[in-house]
């Protein structure tokens, strides 16, 4: 375990479903991130939270909705997704916003939209 | 954000050989350059990082070479082992102010026994 736990590991959902991805870290980090990883593409930053406040939203469609109730937990709420949203969704945390000590990634949730 | 271009997309190296992965960046303000290693079914993990005040950083078999004038940096894996088989990502960001990492597309390395 890296210190960042993501659940579920795999998720298959229909385009009309609503589901949530969960991320948890107990590293005492102050920043948390959602990344999307698709084949043959760079890791795409979706959302950044620093001290529980959203500091960056990279023009992500509104069908993705993040929530950070406290510094240890991060959620990604999903609704009315499209097949092209199928990807590996990675959560990461870092001590500070800049991540100079490195990001700690979870193992990801493999999402398939059918 | 500015792009980070990574090559090659995939690489096959014999056991004991040297693996070399290259990255180029555009934003001259970038001043933090980490490399991440990702095994199948796992998230990326920080491998080694460099700042532009040095031209080289070595940690065990892994070395980053940095060429500021060319805006390029590379990862060298000496005495490559089958256990090094993974996907490697370079990244870059700004040290000052607020910045998140910009990642390259990744290189899939296979070290043959």
mmCIF file of C-alpha atoms in Angstrom:
data_model
loop_
_atom_site.group_PDB
_atom_site.id
_atom_site.type_symbol
_atom_site.label_atom_id
_atom_site.label_comp_id
_atom_site.label_asym_id
_atom_site.label_seq_id
_atom_site.Cartn_x
_atom_site.Cartn_y
_atom_site.Cartn_z
ATOM 1 C CA UNK A 1 0.000 0.000 0.000
ATOM 2 C CA UNK A 2 1.283 3.455 -0.868
ATOM 3 C CA UNK A 3 -0.641 5.336 1.810
ATOM 4 C CA UNK A 4 -3.348 6.422 -0.630
ATOM 5 C CA UNK A 5 -6.275 4.023 -0.867
ATOM 6 C CA UNK A 6 -8.811 4.118 -3.668
ATOM 7 C CA UNK A 7 -12.094 2.259 -3.864
ATOM 8 C CA UNK A 8 -13.487 0.565 -5.780
ATOM 9 C CA UNK A 9 -10.607 -0.869 -7.839
ATOM 10 C CA UNK A 10 -12.917 -1.624 -10.750
ATOM 11 C CA UNK A 11 -16.256 -0.101 -11.723
ATOM 12 C CA UNK A 12 -18.582 -0.772 -14.626
ATOM 13 C CA UNK A 13 -21.464 1.654 -15.004
ATOM 14 C CA UNK A 14 -24.120 2.500 -17.500
ATOM 15 C CA UNK A 15 -24.419 5.965 -18.967
ATOM 16 C CA UNK A 16 -27.452 6.768 -16.818
ATOM 17 C CA UNK A 17 -25.970 5.565 -13.536
ATOM 18 C CA UNK A 18 -24.648 7.616 -10.650
ATOM 19 C CA UNK A 19 -21.601 6.346 -8.805
ATOM 20 C CA UNK A 20 -18.795 7.716 -6.634
ATOM 21 C CA UNK A 21 -15.094 7.039 -6.415
ATOM 22 C CA UNK A 22 -13.434 7.299 -3.030
ATOM 23 C CA UNK A 23 -9.901 8.224 -2.078
ATOM 24 C CA UNK A 24 -8.390 8.196 1.397
ATOM 25 C CA UNK A 25 -4.953 9.225 2.652
ATOM 26 C CA UNK A 26 -3.537 9.201 6.152
ATOM 27 C CA UNK A 27 -0.158 10.660 5.300
ATOM 28 C CA UNK A 28 -0.931 14.056 6.753
ATOM 29 C CA UNK A 29 -0.768 15.608 3.301
ATOM 30 C CA UNK A 30 -2.476 18.914 2.621
ATOM 31 C CA UNK A 31 -3.178 18.596 -1.105
ATOM 32 C CA UNK A 32 -5.160 15.970 -2.996
ATOM 33 C CA UNK A 33 -5.661 15.450 -6.714
ATOM 34 C CA UNK A 34 -7.785 13.568 -9.226
ATOM 35 C CA UNK A 35 -6.066 12.473 -12.436
ATOM 36 C CA UNK A 36 -7.446 10.671 -15.467
ATOM 37 C CA UNK A 37 -5.171 8.160 -17.190
ATOM 38 C CA UNK A 38 -6.103 7.039 -20.707
ATOM 39 C CA UNK A 39 -4.068 4.856 -23.027
ATOM 40 C CA UNK A 40 -1.314 6.704 -24.907
ATOM 41 C CA UNK A 41 -2.185 10.048 -23.329
ATOM 42 C CA UNK A 42 -0.460 12.061 -20.639
ATOM 43 C CA UNK A 43 -1.898 11.957 -17.176
ATOM 44 C CA UNK A 44 -4.675 14.548 -17.199
ATOM 45 C CA UNK A 45 -5.160 16.650 -14.094
ATOM 46 C CA UNK A 46 -8.845 16.989 -13.254
ATOM 47 C CA UNK A 47 -9.113 18.599 -9.832
ATOM 48 C CA UNK A 48 -6.845 19.862 -7.080
ATOM 49 C CA UNK A 49 -7.765 20.447 -3.481
ATOM 50 C CA UNK A 50 -5.504 22.201 -1.022
ATOM 51 C CA UNK A 51 -6.531 22.235 2.628
ATOM 52 C CA UNK A 52 -9.980 21.060 1.549
ATOM 53 C CA UNK A 53 -10.509 23.948 -0.860
ATOM 54 C CA UNK A 54 -10.640 23.412 -4.604
ATOM 55 C CA UNK A 55 -7.806 25.378 -6.162
ATOM 56 C CA UNK A 56 -7.875 24.107 -9.724
ATOM 57 C CA UNK A 57 -10.455 22.667 -12.081
ATOM 58 C CA UNK A 58 -9.057 21.894 -15.497
ATOM 59 C CA UNK A 59 -12.210 22.471 -17.528
ATOM 60 C CA UNK A 60 -13.636 19.123 -16.533
ATOM 61 C CA UNK A 61 -17.194 18.362 -17.707
ATOM 62 C CA UNK A 62 -19.851 18.864 -15.061
ATOM 63 C CA UNK A 63 -20.702 15.157 -15.139
ATOM 64 C CA UNK A 64 -17.651 14.838 -12.861
ATOM 65 C CA UNK A 65 -18.177 16.407 -9.460
ATOM 66 C CA UNK A 66 -15.459 16.348 -6.771
ATOM 67 C CA UNK A 67 -15.962 16.568 -3.034
ATOM 68 C CA UNK A 68 -13.369 16.976 -0.309
ATOM 69 C CA UNK A 69 -15.079 16.759 3.107
ATOM 70 C CA UNK A 70 -11.773 16.793 5.027
ATOM 71 C CA UNK A 71 -8.052 16.668 4.388
ATOM 72 C CA UNK A 72 -7.992 12.856 4.373
ATOM 73 C CA UNK A 73 -10.838 12.090 1.998
ATOM 74 C CA UNK A 74 -11.606 12.925 -1.594
ATOM 75 C CA UNK A 75 -14.538 11.784 -3.691
ATOM 76 C CA UNK A 76 -15.352 11.938 -7.378
ATOM 77 C CA UNK A 77 -19.058 11.767 -8.069
ATOM 78 C CA UNK A 78 -20.006 10.501 -11.510
ATOM 79 C CA UNK A 79 -23.292 10.871 -13.385
ATOM 80 C CA UNK A 80 -24.462 10.473 -16.978
ATOM 81 C CA UNK A 81 -20.983 9.532 -18.173
ATOM 82 C CA UNK A 82 -20.000 8.819 -21.763
ATOM 83 C CA UNK A 83 -18.086 5.790 -23.091
ATOM 84 C CA UNK A 84 -15.047 8.032 -23.708
ATOM 85 C CA UNK A 85 -14.889 8.601 -19.953
ATOM 86 C CA UNK A 86 -13.700 5.016 -19.546
ATOM 87 C CA UNK A 87 -10.209 5.244 -18.068
ATOM 88 C CA UNK A 88 -8.107 4.718 -14.972
ATOM 89 C CA UNK A 89 -8.876 7.402 -12.405
ATOM 90 C CA UNK A 90 -6.001 8.101 -10.064
ATOM 91 C CA UNK A 91 -6.046 9.920 -6.783
ATOM 92 C CA UNK A 92 -2.850 11.465 -5.438
ATOM 93 C CA UNK A 93 -1.766 13.496 -2.455
ATOM 94 C CA UNK A 94 1.208 15.670 -1.600
ATOM 95 C CA UNK A 95 2.486 17.539 1.400
ATOM 96 C CA UNK A 96 1.930 20.901 -0.278
ATOM 97 C CA UNK A 97 0.341 22.270 -3.434
ATOM 98 C CA UNK A 98 3.549 22.221 -5.414
ATOM 99 C CA UNK A 99 4.282 18.577 -4.716
ATOM 100 C CA UNK A 100 8.019 19.147 -4.293
ATOM 101 C CA UNK A 101 8.261 16.083 -2.110
ATOM 102 C CA UNK A 102 6.492 14.093 -4.783
ATOM 103 C CA UNK A 103 2.969 12.936 -5.299
ATOM 104 C CA UNK A 104 1.786 9.716 -3.659
ATOM 105 C CA UNK A 105 -0.645 8.004 -5.982
ATOM 106 C CA UNK A 106 -3.263 5.408 -5.212
ATOM 107 C CA UNK A 107 -3.639 2.314 -7.368
ATOM 108 C CA UNK A 108 -6.573 3.833 -9.202
ATOM 109 C CA UNK A 109 -10.121 2.909 -10.126
ATOM 110 C CA UNK A 110 -10.527 1.285 -13.538
ATOM 111 C CA UNK A 111 -13.797 2.734 -14.842
ATOM 112 C CA UNK A 112 -15.694 1.263 -17.772
ATOM 113 C CA UNK A 113 -18.761 3.103 -19.073
ATOM 114 C CA UNK A 114 -21.111 0.928 -21.102
ATOM 115 C CA UNK B 1 -0.180 24.163 -19.260
ATOM 116 C CA UNK B 2 2.912 23.737 -21.367
ATOM 117 C CA UNK B 3 3.554 20.356 -22.886
ATOM 118 C CA UNK B 4 6.236 17.858 -21.937
ATOM 119 C CA UNK B 5 7.227 15.608 -24.842
ATOM 120 C CA UNK B 6 8.527 12.145 -24.006
ATOM 121 C CA UNK B 7 10.219 9.552 -26.205
ATOM 122 C CA UNK B 8 10.336 6.749 -27.078
ATOM 123 C CA UNK B 9 6.810 5.483 -26.558
ATOM 124 C CA UNK B 10 8.142 1.990 -25.896
ATOM 125 C CA UNK B 11 11.565 0.481 -25.360
ATOM 126 C CA UNK B 12 12.975 -3.026 -25.209
ATOM 127 C CA UNK B 13 16.358 -3.501 -23.565
ATOM 128 C CA UNK B 14 18.381 -6.585 -22.811
ATOM 129 C CA UNK B 15 19.091 -7.419 -19.197
ATOM 130 C CA UNK B 16 22.237 -5.606 -18.126
ATOM 131 C CA UNK B 17 21.861 -2.930 -20.794
ATOM 132 C CA UNK B 18 21.258 0.789 -20.432
ATOM 133 C CA UNK B 19 17.726 2.154 -20.813
ATOM 134 C CA UNK B 20 17.453 5.778 -21.913
ATOM 135 C CA UNK B 21 14.241 7.801 -21.939
ATOM 136 C CA UNK B 22 14.152 11.393 -23.103
ATOM 137 C CA UNK B 23 11.922 14.352 -22.371
ATOM 138 C CA UNK B 24 11.742 17.868 -23.735
ATOM 139 C CA UNK B 25 9.842 20.789 -22.326
ATOM 140 C CA UNK B 26 8.742 24.170 -23.620
ATOM 141 C CA UNK B 27 8.216 26.375 -20.590
ATOM 142 C CA UNK B 28 11.583 27.805 -19.570
ATOM 143 C CA UNK B 29 10.122 28.657 -16.177
ATOM 144 C CA UNK B 30 9.838 24.977 -15.246
ATOM 145 C CA UNK B 31 12.279 24.207 -12.481
ATOM 146 C CA UNK B 32 11.334 20.842 -11.040
ATOM 147 C CA UNK B 33 11.648 17.654 -13.088
ATOM 148 C CA UNK B 34 10.600 14.344 -11.522
ATOM 149 C CA UNK B 35 10.366 10.885 -13.001
ATOM 150 C CA UNK B 36 7.645 8.463 -12.004
ATOM 151 C CA UNK B 37 7.561 4.675 -12.372
ATOM 152 C CA UNK B 38 4.303 2.786 -12.808
ATOM 153 C CA UNK B 39 3.821 -0.976 -12.624
ATOM 154 C CA UNK B 40 0.677 -2.636 -14.020
ATOM 155 C CA UNK B 41 -2.249 -2.304 -11.661
ATOM 156 C CA UNK B 42 -0.502 0.341 -9.572
ATOM 157 C CA UNK B 43 -0.379 4.104 -9.527
ATOM 158 C CA UNK B 44 2.786 5.996 -10.502
ATOM 159 C CA UNK B 45 5.462 6.284 -7.822
ATOM 160 C CA UNK B 46 8.148 8.963 -7.577
ATOM 161 C CA UNK B 47 11.473 7.519 -8.730
ATOM 162 C CA UNK B 48 13.910 10.413 -8.847
ATOM 163 C CA UNK B 49 13.743 14.175 -9.364
ATOM 164 C CA UNK B 50 16.094 16.995 -10.334
ATOM 165 C CA UNK B 51 16.182 20.774 -10.164
ATOM 166 C CA UNK B 52 17.945 22.821 -12.875
ATOM 167 C CA UNK B 53 20.792 23.982 -10.656
ATOM 168 C CA UNK B 54 22.523 20.640 -11.289
ATOM 169 C CA UNK B 55 23.172 18.818 -14.557
ATOM 170 C CA UNK B 56 22.987 15.308 -13.191
ATOM 171 C CA UNK B 57 21.519 13.398 -10.282
ATOM 172 C CA UNK B 58 22.192 9.766 -9.523
ATOM 173 C CA UNK B 59 20.355 7.388 -7.218
ATOM 174 C CA UNK B 60 21.582 3.835 -7.440
ATOM 175 C CA UNK B 61 21.156 2.609 -11.015
ATOM 176 C CA UNK B 62 18.958 5.577 -11.958
ATOM 177 C CA UNK B 63 20.421 8.836 -13.265
ATOM 178 C CA UNK B 64 18.751 12.009 -14.498
ATOM 179 C CA UNK B 65 20.737 14.110 -16.958
ATOM 180 C CA UNK B 66 19.561 17.689 -17.407
ATOM 181 C CA UNK B 67 20.393 20.060 -20.277
ATOM 182 C CA UNK B 68 18.938 23.456 -19.478
ATOM 183 C CA UNK B 69 19.976 25.164 -22.720
ATOM 184 C CA UNK B 70 18.366 22.427 -24.805
ATOM 185 C CA UNK B 71 15.347 22.206 -22.483
ATOM 186 C CA UNK B 72 15.791 18.464 -22.280
ATOM 187 C CA UNK B 73 16.223 15.919 -19.543
ATOM 188 C CA UNK B 74 16.634 12.181 -19.635
ATOM 189 C CA UNK B 75 16.468 9.120 -17.430
ATOM 190 C CA UNK B 76 19.206 6.521 -17.658
ATOM 191 C CA UNK B 77 18.765 3.112 -16.085
ATOM 192 C CA UNK B 78 22.089 1.333 -15.796
ATOM 193 C CA UNK B 79 22.351 -2.473 -15.638
ATOM 194 C CA UNK B 80 18.645 -2.747 -16.496
ATOM 195 C CA UNK B 81 16.829 -5.635 -14.836
ATOM 196 C CA UNK B 82 13.564 -7.432 -15.679
ATOM 197 C CA UNK B 83 12.114 -5.929 -12.496
ATOM 198 C CA UNK B 84 12.583 -2.485 -14.058
ATOM 199 C CA UNK B 85 9.947 -3.337 -16.662
ATOM 200 C CA UNK B 86 7.312 -0.663 -16.132
ATOM 201 C CA UNK B 87 5.960 2.544 -17.609
ATOM 202 C CA UNK B 88 8.030 5.637 -16.902
ATOM 203 C CA UNK B 89 6.664 9.176 -16.906
ATOM 204 C CA UNK B 90 8.639 12.382 -16.895
ATOM 205 C CA UNK B 91 7.034 15.518 -15.513
ATOM 206 C CA UNK B 92 7.755 19.173 -14.937
ATOM 207 C CA UNK B 93 6.433 22.001 -12.835
ATOM 208 C CA UNK B 94 7.243 25.385 -11.374
ATOM 209 C CA UNK B 95 8.847 25.626 -7.975
ATOM 210 C CA UNK B 96 7.730 29.149 -7.208
ATOM 211 C CA UNK B 97 4.122 29.956 -6.646
ATOM 212 C CA UNK B 98 1.424 27.412 -7.147
ATOM 213 C CA UNK B 99 1.909 24.769 -9.817
ATOM 214 C CA UNK B 100 0.910 21.216 -10.550
ATOM 215 C CA UNK B 101 2.869 18.625 -12.475
ATOM 216 C CA UNK B 102 2.650 18.374 -16.266
ATOM 217 C CA UNK B 103 3.312 14.787 -17.323
ATOM 218 C CA UNK B 104 4.723 13.267 -20.489
ATOM 219 C CA UNK B 105 2.830 10.480 -22.266
ATOM 220 C CA UNK B 106 4.942 7.740 -20.760
ATOM 221 C CA UNK B 107 7.426 5.137 -21.994
ATOM 222 C CA UNK B 108 6.715 1.448 -21.636
ATOM 223 C CA UNK B 109 10.008 -0.284 -20.834
ATOM 224 C CA UNK B 110 10.490 -4.025 -21.211
ATOM 225 C CA UNK B 111 13.744 -5.527 -20.020
ATOM 226 C CA UNK B 112 14.205 -8.966 -21.532
ATOM 227 C CA UNK B 113 15.923 -11.665 -19.450
#
